[in-house]
mmCIF file of C-alpha atoms in Angstrom:
data_model
loop_
_atom_site.group_PDB
_atom_site.id
_atom_site.type_symbol
_atom_site.label_atom_id
_atom_site.label_comp_id
_atom_site.label_asym_id
_atom_site.label_seq_id
_atom_site.Cartn_x
_atom_site.Cartn_y
_atom_site.Cartn_z
ATOM 1 C CA MET A 1 -0.312 0.077 0.365
ATOM 2 C CA LEU A 2 1.078 3.844 -0.957
ATOM 3 C CA ALA A 3 1.931 5.589 2.046
ATOM 4 C CA THR A 4 0.775 9.189 1.432
ATOM 5 C CA GLU A 5 1.454 12.267 3.530
ATOM 6 C CA ARG A 6 -1.152 12.639 6.361
ATOM 7 C CA GLN A 7 -3.662 16.016 5.725
ATOM 8 C CA PRO A 8 -3.469 18.529 8.243
ATOM 9 C CA ASP A 9 -6.850 19.272 9.518
ATOM 10 C CA SER A 10 -7.798 22.251 7.770
ATOM 11 C CA ALA A 11 -6.419 20.102 4.369
ATOM 12 C CA GLU A 12 -9.225 21.384 1.527
ATOM 13 C CA THR A 13 -11.840 18.850 0.309
ATOM 14 C CA ALA A 14 -11.109 19.862 -3.488
ATOM 15 C CA LEU A 15 -8.384 17.836 -5.218
ATOM 16 C CA LYS A 16 -6.162 20.077 -7.015
ATOM 17 C CA ARG A 17 -4.114 19.107 -10.466
ATOM 18 C CA VAL A 18 -0.786 19.989 -10.917
ATOM 19 C CA PRO A 19 0.502 21.791 -13.968
ATOM 20 C CA LEU A 20 1.374 18.338 -15.729
ATOM 21 C CA HIS A 21 -2.346 16.526 -14.696
ATOM 22 C CA ASP A 22 -2.952 16.450 -18.588
ATOM 23 C CA LEU A 23 0.642 14.914 -19.751
ATOM 24 C CA HIS A 24 0.195 11.758 -16.379
ATOM 25 C CA VAL A 25 -3.327 10.938 -18.210
ATOM 26 C CA ALA A 26 -2.068 10.755 -21.684
ATOM 27 C CA ARG A 27 0.858 8.746 -20.477
ATOM 28 C CA GLY A 28 -1.264 6.277 -18.499
ATOM 29 C CA GLY A 29 -1.273 7.475 -15.325
ATOM 30 C CA LYS A 30 -3.188 5.688 -12.493
ATOM 31 C CA ILE A 31 -4.690 9.225 -10.325
ATOM 32 C CA VAL A 32 -4.955 9.049 -7.368
ATOM 33 C CA PRO A 33 -5.795 11.639 -4.131
ATOM 34 C CA PHE A 34 -2.584 12.445 -2.604
ATOM 35 C CA ALA A 35 -1.735 15.271 0.024
ATOM 36 C CA GLY A 36 -4.769 17.134 -1.403
ATOM 37 C CA TYR A 37 -3.469 16.536 -5.019
ATOM 38 C CA GLU A 38 -4.460 14.451 -8.013
ATOM 39 C CA MET A 39 -1.450 12.600 -8.492
ATOM 40 C CA PRO A 40 -0.421 9.581 -10.744
ATOM 41 C CA VAL A 41 0.219 6.437 -8.446
ATOM 42 C CA GLN A 42 1.639 4.103 -11.389
ATOM 43 C CA TYR A 43 2.016 4.223 -15.416
ATOM 44 C CA THR A 44 1.576 1.385 -17.574
ATOM 45 C CA ALA A 45 4.405 0.064 -16.783
ATOM 46 C CA GLY A 46 3.380 -0.841 -12.938
ATOM 47 C CA VAL A 47 5.464 0.204 -9.999
ATOM 48 C CA LEU A 48 7.674 -3.268 -9.776
ATOM 49 C CA LYS A 49 9.246 -2.123 -13.534
ATOM 50 C CA GLU A 50 9.091 1.843 -12.463
ATOM 51 C CA HIS A 51 11.479 1.202 -9.592
ATOM 52 C CA LEU A 52 13.947 -1.299 -11.107
ATOM 53 C CA HIS A 53 14.075 1.351 -13.801
ATOM 54 C CA THR A 54 14.851 4.768 -11.886
ATOM 55 C CA ARG A 55 17.857 2.630 -10.037
ATOM 56 C CA ALA A 56 19.004 1.243 -13.445
ATOM 57 C CA SER A 57 18.889 3.939 -15.432
ATOM 58 C CA ALA A 58 16.295 7.554 -14.855
ATOM 59 C CA GLY A 59 12.890 8.681 -14.158
ATOM 60 C CA LEU A 60 10.951 11.401 -13.991
ATOM 61 C CA PHE A 61 8.775 12.209 -10.852
ATOM 62 C CA ASP A 62 6.429 14.633 -10.654
ATOM 63 C CA VAL A 63 6.707 16.328 -7.536
ATOM 64 C CA SER A 64 5.084 19.446 -8.059
ATOM 65 C CA HIS A 65 2.906 19.570 -5.709
ATOM 66 C CA MET A 66 5.454 20.172 -2.997
ATOM 67 C CA GLY A 67 5.727 23.726 -1.590
ATOM 68 C CA GLN A 68 8.211 26.276 -3.071
ATOM 69 C CA ILE A 69 9.034 29.624 -0.797
ATOM 70 C CA THR A 70 11.690 32.267 -0.883
ATOM 71 C CA LEU A 71 13.148 33.645 2.558
ATOM 72 C CA THR A 72 14.442 36.924 1.711
ATOM 73 C CA ALA A 73 15.581 39.559 4.390
ATOM 74 C CA LYS A 74 14.383 42.982 4.382
ATOM 75 C CA SER A 75 18.056 44.151 5.100
ATOM 76 C CA GLY A 76 18.750 42.922 1.512
ATOM 77 C CA LYS A 77 21.812 40.484 3.414
ATOM 78 C CA VAL A 78 21.058 36.532 2.886
ATOM 79 C CA GLU A 79 23.048 36.122 6.319
ATOM 80 C CA ASP A 80 20.251 38.038 7.936
ATOM 81 C CA ALA A 81 17.323 35.361 5.985
ATOM 82 C CA ALA A 82 19.755 32.616 7.390
ATOM 83 C CA ARG A 83 19.978 33.863 10.822
ATOM 84 C CA ALA A 84 15.802 34.348 10.932
ATOM 85 C CA LEU A 85 15.469 31.001 9.716
ATOM 86 C CA GLU A 86 17.719 29.295 12.523
ATOM 87 C CA THR A 87 15.222 30.610 15.036
ATOM 88 C CA LEU A 88 12.599 27.781 13.634
ATOM 89 C CA VAL A 89 15.104 25.268 12.569
ATOM 90 C CA PRO A 90 18.065 23.197 14.463
ATOM 91 C CA GLN A 91 20.490 23.155 11.491
ATOM 92 C CA ASP A 92 23.184 25.792 11.091
ATOM 93 C CA ILE A 93 22.091 27.479 7.629
ATOM 94 C CA LEU A 94 24.133 30.307 8.240
ATOM 95 C CA ALA A 95 26.850 28.119 6.614
ATOM 96 C CA VAL A 96 25.212 27.004 3.724
ATOM 97 C CA PRO A 97 27.498 28.407 1.301
ATOM 98 C CA HIS A 98 25.900 30.368 -2.174
ATOM 99 C CA GLY A 99 24.854 27.649 -4.719
ATOM 100 C CA ARG A 100 24.806 25.133 -2.300
ATOM 101 C CA GLN A 101 20.832 23.202 0.173
ATOM 102 C CA ARG A 102 20.952 21.856 3.056
ATOM 103 C CA TYR A 103 17.940 19.641 5.031
ATOM 104 C CA ALA A 104 16.063 20.985 7.649
ATOM 105 C CA GLN A 105 13.434 20.511 9.866
ATOM 106 C CA PHE A 106 11.111 23.059 11.816
ATOM 107 C CA THR A 107 10.763 22.283 15.112
ATOM 108 C CA SER A 108 7.602 22.796 18.043
ATOM 109 C CA ASP A 109 8.357 23.739 21.440
ATOM 110 C CA ALA A 110 7.832 19.896 22.407
ATOM 111 C CA GLY A 111 10.907 19.004 20.299
ATOM 112 C CA GLY A 112 8.777 17.277 18.138
ATOM 113 C CA ILE A 113 8.531 17.855 14.003
ATOM 114 C CA LEU A 114 6.378 20.061 12.443
ATOM 115 C CA ASP A 115 7.738 19.190 8.810
ATOM 116 C CA ASP A 116 11.114 18.358 7.283
ATOM 117 C CA LEU A 117 12.363 20.581 4.205
ATOM 118 C CA MET A 118 15.194 21.651 2.279
ATOM 119 C CA VAL A 119 16.970 25.358 2.837
ATOM 120 C CA ALA A 120 19.133 26.617 -0.436
ATOM 121 C CA ASN A 121 21.114 29.101 -0.648
ATOM 122 C CA PHE A 122 20.445 31.041 -3.948
ATOM 123 C CA GLY A 123 22.914 34.109 -2.773
ATOM 124 C CA ASP A 124 20.545 36.915 -1.881
ATOM 125 C CA HIS A 125 17.840 35.259 -0.978
ATOM 126 C CA LEU A 126 17.413 31.585 0.721
ATOM 127 C CA VAL A 127 14.451 28.430 -1.402
ATOM 128 C CA LEU A 128 12.597 26.465 1.223
ATOM 129 C CA VAL A 129 11.271 23.260 -0.475
ATOM 130 C CA VAL A 130 8.330 22.230 2.107
ATOM 131 C CA ASN A 131 6.177 19.173 1.828
ATOM 132 C CA ALA A 132 2.879 19.350 -0.158
ATOM 133 C CA ALA A 133 0.214 18.495 3.158
ATOM 134 C CA CYS A 134 2.272 21.083 4.998
ATOM 135 C CA LYS A 135 2.243 23.946 2.544
ATOM 136 C CA THR A 136 0.106 25.909 3.713
ATOM 137 C CA ALA A 137 1.065 25.456 7.487
ATOM 138 C CA ASP A 138 4.853 26.297 6.806
ATOM 139 C CA GLU A 139 3.896 29.399 5.200
ATOM 140 C CA ALA A 140 1.484 31.017 8.010
ATOM 141 C CA HIS A 141 4.278 29.397 10.364
ATOM 142 C CA LEU A 142 7.177 31.592 8.429
ATOM 143 C CA ARG A 143 4.746 34.577 8.829
ATOM 144 C CA ARG A 144 3.896 34.543 12.271
ATOM 145 C CA HIS A 145 7.359 34.040 13.121
ATOM 146 C CA LEU A 146 9.370 36.123 10.316
ATOM 147 C CA SER A 147 7.357 38.595 8.855
ATOM 148 C CA GLY A 148 9.087 41.394 10.736
ATOM 149 C CA THR A 149 12.996 40.747 9.048
ATOM 150 C CA CYS A 150 11.858 39.066 5.793
ATOM 151 C CA ILE A 151 10.014 38.520 2.955
ATOM 152 C CA ILE A 152 7.972 35.518 2.288
ATOM 153 C CA GLU A 153 6.921 34.502 -0.421
ATOM 154 C CA PRO A 154 5.182 31.485 -1.843
ATOM 155 C CA LEU A 155 6.028 30.266 -5.827
ATOM 156 C CA PRO A 156 2.768 28.728 -6.966
ATOM 157 C CA ASP A 157 3.584 29.174 -10.512
ATOM 158 C CA ARG A 158 6.819 26.759 -10.561
ATOM 159 C CA ALA A 159 6.362 23.149 -11.266
ATOM 160 C CA LEU A 160 8.816 20.612 -9.908
ATOM 161 C CA ILE A 161 10.023 17.587 -11.530
ATOM 162 C CA ALA A 162 12.782 15.149 -10.354
ATOM 163 C CA LEU A 163 14.643 13.307 -12.401
ATOM 164 C CA GLN A 164 16.143 10.282 -10.766
ATOM 165 C CA GLY A 165 18.383 7.622 -11.679
ATOM 166 C CA PRO A 166 22.796 6.614 -12.459
ATOM 167 C CA LYS A 167 21.923 8.083 -15.962
ATOM 168 C CA ALA A 168 19.710 11.596 -14.944
ATOM 169 C CA VAL A 169 22.887 13.534 -15.334
ATOM 170 C CA GLU A 170 23.865 11.824 -18.993
ATOM 171 C CA VAL A 171 19.647 12.984 -20.168
ATOM 172 C CA LEU A 172 19.434 16.077 -18.608
ATOM 173 C CA SER A 173 22.816 17.448 -19.907
ATOM 174 C CA LYS A 174 21.920 17.449 -22.910
ATOM 175 C CA HIS A 175 19.306 20.164 -22.213
ATOM 176 C CA ALA A 176 21.617 21.923 -19.491
ATOM 177 C CA PRO A 177 25.212 21.589 -19.907
ATOM 178 C CA THR A 178 26.193 23.662 -17.091
ATOM 179 C CA ILE A 179 24.615 20.581 -14.834
ATOM 180 C CA ALA A 180 26.836 18.282 -15.224
ATOM 181 C CA ALA A 181 29.516 20.332 -13.036
ATOM 182 C CA MET A 182 26.921 19.822 -10.280
ATOM 183 C CA LYS A 183 27.866 18.157 -6.622
ATOM 184 C CA PHE A 184 25.201 16.656 -4.282
ATOM 185 C CA MET A 185 23.391 18.835 -2.541
ATOM 186 C CA ASP A 186 24.397 21.591 -5.140
ATOM 187 C CA ALA A 187 21.351 24.258 -6.651
ATOM 188 C CA GLY A 188 21.041 26.978 -8.557
ATOM 189 C CA PRO A 189 19.696 28.770 -11.285
ATOM 190 C CA HIS A 190 20.195 27.068 -14.989
ATOM 191 C CA LYS A 191 18.780 26.674 -18.551
ATOM 192 C CA VAL A 192 17.068 24.241 -19.299
ATOM 193 C CA LEU A 193 15.734 23.634 -22.755
ATOM 194 C CA GLY A 194 16.368 27.526 -22.573
ATOM 195 C CA ILE A 195 14.108 27.694 -19.799
ATOM 196 C CA ASP A 196 14.915 29.875 -16.893
ATOM 197 C CA CYS A 197 14.835 27.248 -14.212
ATOM 198 C CA PHE A 198 16.481 26.288 -10.630
ATOM 199 C CA VAL A 199 18.214 23.278 -10.461
ATOM 200 C CA SER A 200 19.044 20.992 -7.517
ATOM 201 C CA ARG A 201 21.496 18.159 -7.800
ATOM 202 C CA SER A 202 19.281 16.102 -5.002
ATOM 203 C CA GLY A 203 15.778 13.931 -4.674
ATOM 204 C CA TYR A 204 14.452 11.208 -2.677
ATOM 205 C CA THR A 205 15.321 7.622 -4.267
ATOM 206 C CA GLY A 206 18.986 7.240 -2.837
ATOM 207 C CA GLU A 207 20.123 7.974 -6.903
ATOM 208 C CA ASP A 208 21.605 10.508 -8.436
ATOM 209 C CA GLY A 209 19.704 12.633 -9.453
ATOM 210 C CA PHE A 210 17.949 16.560 -10.101
ATOM 211 C CA GLU A 211 15.129 18.601 -8.823
ATOM 212 C CA ILE A 212 13.696 21.250 -11.678
ATOM 213 C CA SER A 213 11.399 23.841 -10.299
ATOM 214 C CA VAL A 214 10.341 25.419 -13.879
ATOM 215 C CA PRO A 215 7.854 27.863 -14.221
ATOM 216 C CA ALA A 216 4.644 26.295 -14.514
ATOM 217 C CA LYS A 217 3.926 27.448 -17.740
ATOM 218 C CA ASP A 218 7.126 25.698 -19.388
ATOM 219 C CA ALA A 219 6.469 21.968 -17.220
ATOM 220 C CA GLU A 220 4.955 19.963 -19.869
ATOM 221 C CA ARG A 221 7.510 21.428 -22.642
ATOM 222 C CA LEU A 222 10.042 20.245 -19.983
ATOM 223 C CA ALA A 223 8.677 17.015 -19.005
ATOM 224 C CA ALA A 224 8.154 15.867 -22.921
ATOM 225 C CA ALA A 225 11.590 16.775 -23.692
ATOM 226 C CA LEU A 226 13.258 14.665 -21.104
ATOM 227 C CA LEU A 227 10.590 11.648 -21.426
ATOM 228 C CA ALA A 228 11.331 11.492 -24.752
ATOM 229 C CA ASP A 229 14.904 10.598 -24.182
ATOM 230 C CA PRO A 230 14.835 6.592 -24.410
ATOM 231 C CA ALA A 231 16.501 6.045 -20.968
ATOM 232 C CA VAL A 232 13.639 7.702 -18.618
ATOM 233 C CA LEU A 233 10.270 6.238 -17.702
ATOM 234 C CA PRO A 234 7.337 8.486 -16.245
ATOM 235 C CA ILE A 235 7.360 7.126 -12.424
ATOM 236 C CA GLY A 236 4.530 7.247 -10.058
ATOM 237 C CA LEU A 237 4.107 7.336 -6.454
ATOM 238 C CA GLY A 238 4.116 3.436 -5.643
ATOM 239 C CA ALA A 239 7.683 3.884 -6.716
ATOM 240 C CA ARG A 240 8.253 6.926 -5.304
ATOM 241 C CA ASP A 241 7.863 5.621 -2.473
ATOM 242 C CA SER A 242 9.323 1.820 -2.517
ATOM 243 C CA LEU A 243 12.432 4.037 -3.473
ATOM 244 C CA ARG A 244 12.857 6.353 -0.584
ATOM 245 C CA LEU A 245 11.852 2.785 1.728
ATOM 246 C CA GLU A 246 15.028 1.131 0.540
ATOM 247 C CA ALA A 247 16.784 4.454 0.698
ATOM 248 C CA GLY A 248 15.837 4.816 4.331
ATOM 249 C CA LEU A 249 14.854 7.938 4.166
ATOM 250 C CA CYS A 250 11.595 9.669 5.983
ATOM 251 C CA LEU A 251 8.117 10.560 5.162
ATOM 252 C CA TYR A 252 6.514 13.738 7.168
ATOM 253 C CA GLY A 253 3.241 11.959 8.484
ATOM 254 C CA HIS A 254 4.496 8.626 8.745
ATOM 255 C CA ASP A 255 8.049 8.068 10.072
ATOM 256 C CA ILE A 256 8.481 11.536 12.296
ATOM 257 C CA ASP A 257 6.046 13.689 12.877
ATOM 258 C CA THR A 258 4.614 16.528 15.869
ATOM 259 C CA ALA A 259 5.606 13.611 18.311
ATOM 260 C CA THR A 260 9.035 13.117 17.422
ATOM 261 C CA THR A 261 12.028 14.817 17.919
ATOM 262 C CA PRO A 262 15.009 14.993 15.006
ATOM 263 C CA VAL A 263 16.941 12.662 17.938
ATOM 264 C CA GLU A 264 14.425 10.153 18.129
ATOM 265 C CA GLY A 265 14.255 9.992 14.198
ATOM 266 C CA ALA A 266 18.165 9.384 14.348
ATOM 267 C CA LEU A 267 18.228 12.780 12.471
ATOM 268 C CA GLU A 268 21.282 14.043 14.260
ATOM 269 C CA TRP A 269 23.566 13.902 11.566
ATOM 270 C CA SER A 270 21.125 17.291 9.696
ATOM 271 C CA VAL A 271 21.924 18.992 13.145
ATOM 272 C CA GLN A 272 25.318 20.699 12.954
ATOM 273 C CA LYS A 273 28.110 20.982 15.839
ATOM 274 C CA SER A 274 27.309 25.046 15.945
ATOM 275 C CA ARG A 275 24.099 24.475 16.720
ATOM 276 C CA ARG A 276 24.292 22.009 19.882
ATOM 277 C CA THR A 277 25.253 22.373 23.443
ATOM 278 C CA GLY A 278 29.023 24.449 23.669
ATOM 279 C CA GLY A 279 28.035 25.558 19.988
ATOM 280 C CA ALA A 280 28.726 29.029 17.879
ATOM 281 C CA ARG A 281 25.038 29.508 18.267
ATOM 282 C CA ALA A 282 23.974 26.421 20.346
ATOM 283 C CA GLY A 283 20.320 26.250 20.544
ATOM 284 C CA GLY A 284 18.081 29.557 20.061
ATOM 285 C CA PHE A 285 15.448 27.416 18.453
ATOM 286 C CA PRO A 286 11.940 25.770 18.786
ATOM 287 C CA GLY A 287 12.009 22.587 21.686
ATOM 288 C CA ALA A 288 16.113 23.301 22.207
ATOM 289 C CA ASP A 289 16.318 22.262 25.699
ATOM 290 C CA ILE A 290 14.874 18.970 24.545
ATOM 291 C CA ILE A 291 16.341 18.561 21.646
ATOM 292 C CA LEU A 292 19.765 19.203 22.714
ATOM 293 C CA LYS A 293 19.246 17.489 26.280
ATOM 294 C CA GLN A 294 18.635 14.052 24.011
ATOM 295 C CA PHE A 295 21.826 14.337 22.505
ATOM 296 C CA GLU A 296 23.543 14.589 25.412
ATOM 297 C CA THR A 297 21.769 11.546 27.357
ATOM 298 C CA GLY A 298 19.353 9.770 24.390
ATOM 299 C CA ALA A 299 15.929 9.813 23.628
ATOM 300 C CA PRO A 300 14.070 6.712 24.445
ATOM 301 C CA ARG A 301 13.185 5.617 21.595
ATOM 302 C CA ARG A 302 14.529 5.200 17.919
ATOM 303 C CA ARG A 303 13.894 5.142 14.324
ATOM 304 C CA VAL A 304 15.355 2.059 12.831
ATOM 305 C CA GLY A 305 15.427 0.215 9.902
ATOM 306 C CA LEU A 306 13.847 -3.526 9.766
ATOM 307 C CA ARG A 307 14.829 -6.494 7.692
ATOM 308 C CA ALA A 308 12.497 -9.450 8.124
ATOM 309 C CA GLU A 309 13.370 -13.461 8.267
ATOM 310 C CA GLY A 310 10.918 -14.241 5.850
ATOM 311 C CA ARG A 311 9.308 -13.146 2.579
ATOM 312 C CA ALA A 312 6.073 -11.468 3.847
ATOM 313 C CA PRO A 313 6.104 -7.310 3.908
ATOM 314 C CA VAL A 314 5.587 -6.027 7.780
ATOM 315 C CA ARG A 315 3.284 -2.548 6.722
ATOM 316 C CA GLU A 316 2.898 0.420 8.364
ATOM 317 C CA GLY A 317 1.094 -0.107 11.826
ATOM 318 C CA ALA A 318 2.567 -3.273 12.535
ATOM 319 C CA ALA A 319 2.809 -3.079 16.169
ATOM 320 C CA LEU A 320 6.547 -4.507 17.240
ATOM 321 C CA TYR A 321 7.068 -7.040 20.222
ATOM 322 C CA ALA A 322 10.440 -7.976 21.609
ATOM 323 C CA SER A 323 9.476 -11.962 21.736
ATOM 324 C CA GLU A 324 6.811 -13.951 20.313
ATOM 325 C CA THR A 325 5.020 -14.659 22.841
ATOM 326 C CA SER A 326 5.541 -11.082 25.494
ATOM 327 C CA PRO A 327 2.459 -9.244 26.003
ATOM 328 C CA GLU A 328 3.733 -5.702 26.004
ATOM 329 C CA LYS A 329 4.206 -3.723 22.954
ATOM 330 C CA ILE A 330 7.650 -2.383 22.336
ATOM 331 C CA GLY A 331 7.208 -0.258 19.086
ATOM 332 C CA ALA A 332 5.584 0.040 16.012
ATOM 333 C CA VAL A 333 6.322 0.040 12.127
ATOM 334 C CA THR A 334 6.283 3.173 10.369
ATOM 335 C CA SER A 335 6.798 2.599 6.754
ATOM 336 C CA GLY A 336 7.096 -1.275 5.096
ATOM 337 C CA GLY A 337 6.688 -2.882 1.909
ATOM 338 C CA PHE A 338 8.709 -5.187 -0.777
ATOM 339 C CA GLY A 339 12.056 -3.933 -1.869
ATOM 340 C CA PRO A 340 11.778 -4.948 -5.533
ATOM 341 C CA THR A 341 16.035 -3.915 -5.651
ATOM 342 C CA LEU A 342 16.594 -6.336 -2.486
ATOM 343 C CA ASN A 343 13.751 -8.856 -4.008
ATOM 344 C CA ALA A 344 12.832 -8.718 -0.220
ATOM 345 C CA PRO A 345 10.466 -6.938 2.659
ATOM 346 C CA VAL A 346 12.137 -4.047 4.551
ATOM 347 C CA ALA A 347 10.632 -1.472 6.830
ATOM 348 C CA MET A 348 11.678 1.563 9.055
ATOM 349 C CA GLY A 349 9.633 1.737 12.891
ATOM 350 C CA TYR A 350 10.333 3.208 16.431
ATOM 351 C CA LEU A 351 11.985 0.842 18.854
ATOM 352 C CA PRO A 352 13.600 1.571 22.758
ATOM 353 C CA THR A 353 16.630 2.898 22.086
ATOM 354 C CA SER A 354 18.096 -0.313 24.075
ATOM 355 C CA LEU A 355 17.053 -2.225 21.445
ATOM 356 C CA SER A 356 17.874 -0.563 18.715
ATOM 357 C CA THR A 357 21.635 -1.845 17.966
ATOM 358 C CA GLU A 358 21.388 -3.618 14.481
ATOM 359 C CA GLY A 359 20.742 -7.102 14.594
ATOM 360 C CA THR A 360 18.467 -7.142 17.654
ATOM 361 C CA ALA A 361 15.806 -9.017 16.863
ATOM 362 C CA VAL A 362 12.389 -8.387 17.264
ATOM 363 C CA PHE A 363 8.853 -9.829 16.179
ATOM 364 C CA ALA A 364 6.208 -7.483 14.238
ATOM 365 C CA ASP A 365 2.233 -8.690 14.675
ATOM 366 C CA VAL A 366 0.719 -9.362 11.233
ATOM 367 C CA ARG A 367 -2.838 -10.486 11.310
ATOM 368 C CA GLY A 368 -2.340 -12.158 14.378
ATOM 369 C CA GLN A 369 1.089 -13.759 13.621
ATOM 370 C CA ARG A 370 4.851 -12.727 14.794
ATOM 371 C CA LEU A 371 6.763 -12.102 12.134
ATOM 372 C CA PRO A 372 10.497 -11.823 13.079
ATOM 373 C CA LEU A 373 12.250 -9.069 12.297
ATOM 374 C CA ARG A 374 16.236 -8.004 12.849
ATOM 375 C CA VAL A 375 17.574 -3.995 13.067
ATOM 376 C CA SER A 376 19.067 -3.192 10.262
ATOM 377 C CA ALA A 377 21.404 -0.190 9.184
ATOM 378 C CA MET A 378 20.185 1.999 6.573
ATOM 379 C CA PRO A 379 19.778 3.023 3.428
ATOM 380 C CA PHE A 380 19.150 -0.502 2.866
ATOM 381 C CA VAL A 381 20.354 -0.063 -0.747
ATOM 382 C CA PRO A 382 23.517 1.919 -0.988
ATOM 383 C CA ASN A 383 23.062 5.205 -2.450
ATOM 384 C CA GLY A 384 24.489 6.502 -5.755
ATOM 385 C CA TYR A 385 25.363 10.643 -4.978
ATOM 386 C CA LYS A 386 27.200 12.245 -6.810
ATOM 387 C CA ARG A 387 29.852 13.674 -4.035
#
């Protein structure tokens, strides 16, 4: 079953359409509701072939439902925008150089994650990419806290396309020669097919690839040109989910949420030393006392990878137990399914930190049966990022 972003309480009931909707239908996309939008879950090739094709060649994903927001300091200095944003996230944004981007989280006063996002430095302003189901709340959050010092501008007239896989650079460089020199997490303006785009070398599959922000009016022309390459197939939400699961990447609203701290979510790597206790700009973000204490003393639970010892997939929501007979639930699966690259089931979930060591045996309740699992290192499939 496809994991979907959970809807916020204020979600509109009428589904919206992305700029590439007609292209999806023409290509045989099966349209489903997702985060308030009509989105393709798969095409005629099917989820399995789409997944494997992306790992071997290049897949084109429409992620235009995501939110794109610019953050510009009223002073005109990008450093001031970075400092302002640091009051809402635990990451070092000031250290992100021009032409680079960084993964971050909006945190709450309780230490939970309101959303996760990407932040890019475009020289005189920051560009944020946030999750679709949270983008309205995220914009309101930014306005509530930063409107005194920053201009917050959503970009609803831009589409977002991801080209992912080992052949992505070969395909895209035919239309944008300047992207070949980019490294993982580089981001900035590039011309693609002569169109002024924002391009980052990043994605959500664990593979090398690019995310391309393009004016909505030009999105279909760009997508059609990329799909004309025999190396490229259109890829739906189903394979996007199985690819990110194999890559050990979190889906907001499932693997991380308002009840999860970055430490519990095994996202310590994303919080730089400068924002931790003893750092140059330690704390100063919502929930800092709770989060920084967990850095020092540990969190009570932790997100872990899980590999099944059998062939049956273990799905989201499955309860986890320490033994075949133990009556006490110790955790739960937050994402799970079949990993086509591995030809085996994979899952993520939360366990007490004391049971989070790689190799630890636990059991999942699947339709009344206790199935054995072992805590596994992530990513499940080695990533192919261009360092």
